[in-house]
Amino acid sequence: MRHFLTLKDFSKAELLEMISLAQKIKKQTKERHFVPYLEHQTLAMIFEKSSTRTRVSFETGIYQLGGIGLFLSGNDIQLGRGEPMKDTARVVSRMVDMVMIRTYEQHKLEEFAMHSQVPVINGLTDMYHPVQLMTDYLTMIEFGKGDNPVVGYIGDGNNIAHSWLMLAAKLGFELHIATPIGYECDEEVINTAKNIAKQSATKLSFGHEPEEALKGCDVVTTDTWISMGQEEEKKKRLKDFSGYMIDESLMSHAKKDAIFLHCLPAYRGLEVSEETLEKNADTIFTEAENRLHMQKGIMVWLDQHRNK
Ligand code: CP
Ligand code: NVA
């Protein structure tokens, strides 16, 4: 049985298999052909943080695959009153077929997975957001940027940046990251990504100059400067991130036909200008829709690998 906790746990071939499955299922869905790959299965969705896309896409996705989703807010289940993660895992996983968790520390997700009888999917932790990055790659392929792209990530060295690092290292594409000083990616994640990238001679670069990072980029991306759980740091962060907003002037440093991706929710006038966001609405909202299709691919893949 496999869990989907970080991209580093999968080979390039496995990640591409999931993408192919998602493409096939997306095509079927567009034709209103709903194949019950996960008939009668239940997906428990545990949320300890807010969500729009992750909740709607997983709940709709499991339904379209012939199963049902259970929304479990961390505050409403006994987990919120102190029941240990490992007990929650041992109870919930005896009743459902798959679990998605959005939580804070990566080790809480890992603890759940260790005690779970069914596959567990990371729906975002402070460290990683792997389902988002699989979706971003699916979207890049659809917009003609799947082959040897150069990607520029400008902003916080957070869960999204970490997952970009893992995706680039695993799939073997060039990634430039520019963060303000003091907001670099986690050192351990950087080292792990560098080690993986070495095998495929993939270039990963880190710096503090957005203009420099965007040179030659086919894909430009960013994320909020204030992630869930960092609300108290807002004032300081807004000051420290000044100069990192992606606007048309910054975009002009990337290739002429570069696309812009944003995992959303976006904060206009902070990490991205209103103009850049609206100019790229087609890619950004296709990216949002693709959460539905990509996660169906991941769920079906995990189901197929249950007894392997
Ligand atoms: N991008 C993303 O995960 O969005 P939600 O927080 O709305 O789920
Ligand atoms: N970095 C953001 C991503 C939201 C989808 C957060 O963790 O809040």
Short mmCIF file of C-alpha atoms in Angstrom, two decimals, residues 41-307:
data_model
loop_
_atom_site.label_atom_id
_atom_site.label_comp_id
_atom_site.label_asym_id
_atom_site.label_seq_id
_atom_site.Cartn_x
_atom_site.Cartn_y
_atom_site.Cartn_z
CA GLN A 41 -15.52 3.70 -1.55
CA THR A 42 -15.46 6.35 1.17
CA LEU A 43 -12.87 9.11 1.31
CA ALA A 44 -12.50 10.73 4.75
CA MET A 45 -11.29 14.32 4.47
CA ILE A 46 -9.82 15.71 7.68
CA PHE A 47 -9.32 19.47 7.63
CA GLU A 48 -7.47 21.26 10.42
CA LYS A 49 -7.13 24.36 8.19
CA SER A 50 -9.50 26.23 5.86
CA SER A 51 -9.97 25.25 2.23
CA THR A 52 -12.04 25.98 -0.85
CA ARG A 53 -10.31 24.13 -3.73
CA THR A 54 -9.09 21.09 -1.83
CA ARG A 55 -12.42 20.40 -0.22
CA VAL A 56 -14.57 20.94 -3.30
CA SER A 57 -12.23 19.02 -5.62
CA PHE A 58 -11.76 15.97 -3.38
CA GLU A 59 -15.44 15.77 -2.45
CA THR A 60 -16.62 16.15 -6.04
CA GLY A 61 -13.83 13.89 -7.29
CA ILE A 62 -14.65 10.92 -5.08
CA TYR A 63 -18.35 11.30 -5.91
CA GLN A 64 -17.63 11.30 -9.65
CA LEU A 65 -15.54 8.15 -9.18
CA GLY A 66 -18.53 6.35 -7.66
CA GLY A 67 -17.69 6.87 -4.01
CA ILE A 68 -18.55 9.33 -1.27
CA GLY A 69 -16.59 11.96 0.66
CA LEU A 70 -16.82 12.58 4.40
CA PHE A 71 -15.88 16.09 5.44
CA LEU A 72 -14.38 16.00 8.92
CA SER A 73 -13.46 19.36 10.40
CA GLY A 74 -10.67 19.03 12.93
CA ASN A 75 -12.71 21.10 15.36
CA ASP A 76 -15.77 18.90 15.13
CA ILE A 77 -14.14 15.50 15.59
CA GLN A 78 -12.50 14.33 18.80
CA LEU A 79 -9.06 15.10 17.33
CA GLY A 80 -9.79 18.74 18.15
CA ARG A 81 -10.40 17.80 21.79
CA GLY A 82 -7.11 15.98 22.10
CA GLU A 83 -7.72 12.45 20.78
CA PRO A 84 -4.31 11.37 19.44
CA MET A 85 -3.65 11.25 15.71
CA LYS A 86 -2.69 7.59 15.94
CA ASP A 87 -6.02 6.65 17.56
CA THR A 88 -7.94 8.73 15.03
CA ALA A 89 -6.04 6.89 12.28
CA ARG A 90 -6.77 3.46 13.72
CA VAL A 91 -10.48 4.23 14.04
CA VAL A 92 -11.15 6.13 10.81
CA SER A 93 -9.08 3.83 8.58
CA ARG A 94 -11.07 0.78 9.71
CA MET A 95 -14.22 2.35 8.31
CA VAL A 96 -13.18 4.18 5.15
CA ASP A 97 -11.17 3.33 2.02
CA MET A 98 -8.91 6.38 1.74
CA VAL A 99 -8.07 9.44 3.84
CA MET A 100 -7.05 12.97 2.88
CA ILE A 101 -5.60 15.20 5.58
CA ARG A 102 -4.87 18.93 5.71
CA THR A 103 -2.92 19.75 8.84
CA TYR A 104 0.03 21.69 10.24
CA GLU A 105 3.15 19.63 10.89
CA GLN A 106 4.22 17.02 8.36
CA HIS A 107 4.96 14.59 11.19
CA LYS A 108 1.26 14.58 12.20
CA LEU A 109 0.36 13.42 8.70
CA GLU A 110 3.11 10.81 8.81
CA GLU A 111 1.91 9.59 12.19
CA PHE A 112 -1.59 9.16 10.81
CA ALA A 113 -0.24 7.28 7.78
CA MET A 114 1.86 5.00 9.96
CA HIS A 115 -1.27 3.85 11.81
CA SER A 116 -3.63 3.82 8.86
CA GLN A 117 -4.92 0.69 7.15
CA VAL A 118 -5.77 2.66 4.01
CA PRO A 119 -3.89 5.08 1.71
CA VAL A 120 -3.43 8.61 3.09
CA ILE A 121 -3.15 11.71 0.90
CA ASN A 122 -1.49 14.98 1.92
CA GLY A 123 -4.02 17.77 1.33
CA LEU A 124 -1.43 20.36 2.52
CA THR A 125 0.88 20.62 5.49
CA ASP A 126 3.20 23.42 6.58
CA MET A 127 5.94 21.58 4.67
CA TYR A 128 4.37 20.37 1.41
CA HIS A 129 1.36 20.60 -0.92
CA PRO A 130 2.04 17.75 -3.36
CA VAL A 131 -1.44 17.41 -4.91
CA GLN A 132 -1.23 21.08 -5.89
CA LEU A 133 2.08 20.65 -7.66
CA MET A 134 0.96 17.58 -9.59
CA THR A 135 -1.96 19.73 -10.72
CA ASP A 136 0.38 22.54 -11.72
CA TYR A 137 2.40 20.18 -13.89
CA LEU A 138 -0.77 18.83 -15.55
CA THR A 139 -1.70 22.45 -16.29
CA MET A 140 1.76 23.22 -17.66
CA ILE A 141 1.42 20.30 -20.09
CA GLU A 142 -1.98 21.56 -21.22
CA PHE A 143 -0.55 25.01 -21.91
CA GLY A 144 2.42 23.63 -23.87
CA LYS A 145 4.99 24.03 -21.08
CA GLY A 146 5.54 20.40 -20.13
CA ASP A 147 8.77 19.79 -22.06
CA ASN A 148 11.94 20.94 -20.29
CA PRO A 149 10.37 24.08 -18.88
CA VAL A 150 12.28 26.71 -16.93
CA VAL A 151 10.19 27.76 -13.92
CA GLY A 152 10.62 30.83 -11.72
CA TYR A 153 9.10 30.88 -8.23
CA ILE A 154 9.10 34.28 -6.52
CA GLY A 155 8.07 34.65 -2.88
CA ASP A 156 8.00 32.71 0.36
CA GLY A 157 10.12 29.56 0.79
CA ASN A 158 7.02 27.72 2.01
CA ASN A 159 5.07 24.49 1.41
CA ILE A 160 4.38 25.44 -2.22
CA ALA A 161 8.03 26.31 -2.88
CA HIS A 162 9.12 23.02 -1.27
CA SER A 163 6.78 21.05 -3.49
CA TRP A 164 8.02 22.92 -6.58
CA LEU A 165 11.52 21.86 -5.56
CA MET A 166 10.52 18.21 -5.27
CA LEU A 167 8.59 18.28 -8.54
CA ALA A 168 11.47 19.88 -10.45
CA ALA A 169 14.02 17.50 -8.93
CA LYS A 170 11.92 14.42 -9.67
CA LEU A 171 10.78 15.35 -13.18
CA GLY A 172 14.08 16.99 -14.11
CA PHE A 173 13.26 20.60 -15.03
CA GLU A 174 15.06 23.85 -14.24
CA LEU A 175 13.71 25.85 -11.29
CA HIS A 176 14.82 29.27 -10.05
CA ILE A 177 13.61 30.34 -6.61
CA ALA A 178 13.88 33.92 -5.34
CA THR A 179 12.84 34.65 -1.75
CA PRO A 180 13.47 37.61 0.54
CA ILE A 181 16.37 37.14 2.94
CA GLY A 182 15.13 35.18 5.95
CA TYR A 183 12.36 33.43 3.98
CA GLU A 184 14.47 30.80 2.19
CA CYS A 185 13.27 27.22 1.75
CA ASP A 186 13.94 24.67 4.46
CA GLU A 187 17.57 23.53 4.33
CA GLU A 188 16.75 19.84 4.60
CA VAL A 189 14.24 20.07 1.75
CA ILE A 190 16.81 21.93 -0.39
CA ASN A 191 19.44 19.26 0.26
CA THR A 192 17.05 16.41 -0.49
CA ALA A 193 15.95 18.10 -3.72
CA LYS A 194 19.57 18.80 -4.71
CA ASN A 195 20.49 15.14 -4.18
CA ILE A 196 17.60 13.95 -6.34
CA ALA A 197 18.36 16.61 -8.96
CA LYS A 198 22.01 15.53 -9.16
CA GLN A 199 20.99 12.22 -10.69
CA SER A 200 19.23 13.95 -13.58
CA ALA A 201 21.63 16.94 -13.83
CA THR A 202 18.70 19.23 -13.07
CA LYS A 203 19.49 22.86 -12.33
CA LEU A 204 17.95 24.30 -9.15
CA SER A 205 18.94 27.85 -8.26
CA PHE A 206 18.28 29.93 -5.16
CA GLY A 207 18.59 33.67 -4.73
CA HIS A 208 17.03 36.92 -3.60
CA GLU A 209 16.62 38.75 -6.93
CA PRO A 210 13.21 38.27 -8.60
CA GLU A 211 14.36 39.83 -11.91
CA GLU A 212 17.35 37.52 -12.09
CA ALA A 213 15.24 34.44 -11.22
CA LEU A 214 12.73 35.14 -13.99
CA LYS A 215 15.28 35.36 -16.82
CA GLY A 216 14.48 32.77 -19.48
CA CYS A 217 11.45 31.40 -17.61
CA ASP A 218 8.58 29.65 -19.40
CA VAL A 219 6.48 29.53 -16.25
CA VAL A 220 6.26 32.17 -13.51
CA THR A 221 4.64 31.41 -10.19
CA THR A 222 4.21 32.59 -6.63
CA ASP A 223 2.11 32.01 -3.51
CA THR A 224 0.68 34.01 -0.64
CA TRP A 225 3.20 35.73 1.62
CA ILE A 226 1.15 34.77 4.67
CA SER A 227 0.32 31.09 4.85
CA MET A 228 -2.33 29.58 7.10
CA GLY A 229 -1.01 29.68 10.65
CA GLN A 230 1.22 32.75 10.03
CA GLU A 231 -1.46 35.40 10.47
CA GLU A 232 0.33 36.99 13.43
CA GLU A 233 3.42 37.65 11.29
CA LYS A 234 1.40 39.60 8.72
CA LYS A 235 2.74 43.09 9.46
CA LYS A 236 6.38 42.03 9.38
CA ARG A 237 5.92 39.87 6.30
CA LEU A 238 4.26 42.63 4.29
CA LYS A 239 7.31 44.79 4.97
CA ASP A 240 9.86 42.07 4.25
CA PHE A 241 8.24 40.99 0.96
CA SER A 242 8.11 44.46 -0.55
CA GLY A 243 9.51 44.27 -4.11
CA TYR A 244 8.39 40.67 -4.58
CA MET A 245 4.97 41.32 -6.14
CA ILE A 246 4.64 39.78 -9.59
CA ASP A 247 3.38 42.47 -11.91
CA GLU A 248 3.77 43.18 -15.61
CA SER A 249 7.13 44.83 -15.11
CA LEU A 250 8.52 41.75 -13.33
CA MET A 251 6.83 39.43 -15.87
CA SER A 252 8.75 41.22 -18.65
CA HIS A 253 11.94 39.52 -17.40
CA ALA A 254 10.51 36.09 -18.25
CA LYS A 255 10.07 34.76 -21.80
CA LYS A 256 7.54 36.65 -23.91
CA ASP A 257 5.13 33.71 -24.00
CA ALA A 258 5.59 32.74 -20.32
CA ILE A 259 2.52 31.59 -18.45
CA PHE A 260 1.70 32.56 -14.86
CA LEU A 261 0.40 30.04 -12.33
CA HIS A 262 -1.00 30.63 -8.84
CA CYS A 263 -2.32 27.89 -6.57
CA LEU A 264 -4.86 30.36 -5.10
CA PRO A 265 -6.19 31.95 -2.98
CA ALA A 266 -4.46 35.04 -4.42
CA TYR A 267 -4.00 38.34 -2.64
CA ARG A 268 -4.08 41.07 -5.27
CA GLY A 269 -1.68 43.93 -4.68
CA LEU A 270 0.51 41.71 -2.49
CA GLU A 271 2.17 38.70 -4.18
CA VAL A 272 0.52 39.45 -7.54
CA SER A 273 -0.95 42.53 -9.19
CA GLU A 274 -4.59 42.64 -10.24
CA GLU A 275 -3.47 43.13 -13.85
CA THR A 276 -1.17 40.10 -13.97
CA LEU A 277 -3.71 37.91 -12.27
CA GLU A 278 -6.54 38.87 -14.61
CA LYS A 279 -4.34 38.65 -17.73
CA ASN A 280 -3.56 35.06 -16.76
CA ALA A 281 -7.02 34.08 -15.56
CA ASP A 282 -7.27 31.28 -18.13
CA THR A 283 -4.21 29.40 -16.85
CA ILE A 284 -4.91 30.14 -13.19
CA PHE A 285 -8.51 28.97 -13.19
CA THR A 286 -7.73 25.95 -15.39
CA GLU A 287 -5.11 25.16 -12.75
CA ALA A 288 -7.83 25.40 -10.09
CA GLU A 289 -10.17 23.13 -12.07
CA ASN A 290 -7.38 20.65 -12.65
CA ARG A 291 -7.26 19.94 -8.91
CA LEU A 292 -10.41 17.89 -9.51
CA HIS A 293 -8.95 15.86 -12.37
CA MET A 294 -5.43 15.42 -10.97
CA GLN A 295 -6.63 14.20 -7.59
CA LYS A 296 -8.92 11.69 -9.24
CA GLY A 297 -5.83 10.35 -11.03
CA ILE A 298 -3.96 10.14 -7.72
CA MET A 299 -6.83 8.41 -5.90
CA VAL A 300 -7.29 5.84 -8.67
CA TRP A 301 -3.52 5.19 -8.80
CA LEU A 302 -3.37 4.65 -5.03
CA ASP A 303 -6.35 2.30 -5.24
CA GLN A 304 -4.64 0.31 -8.01
CA HIS A 305 -1.52 -0.04 -5.84
CA ARG A 306 -3.34 -1.11 -2.67
CA ASN A 307 -2.26 -4.71 -2.77
#
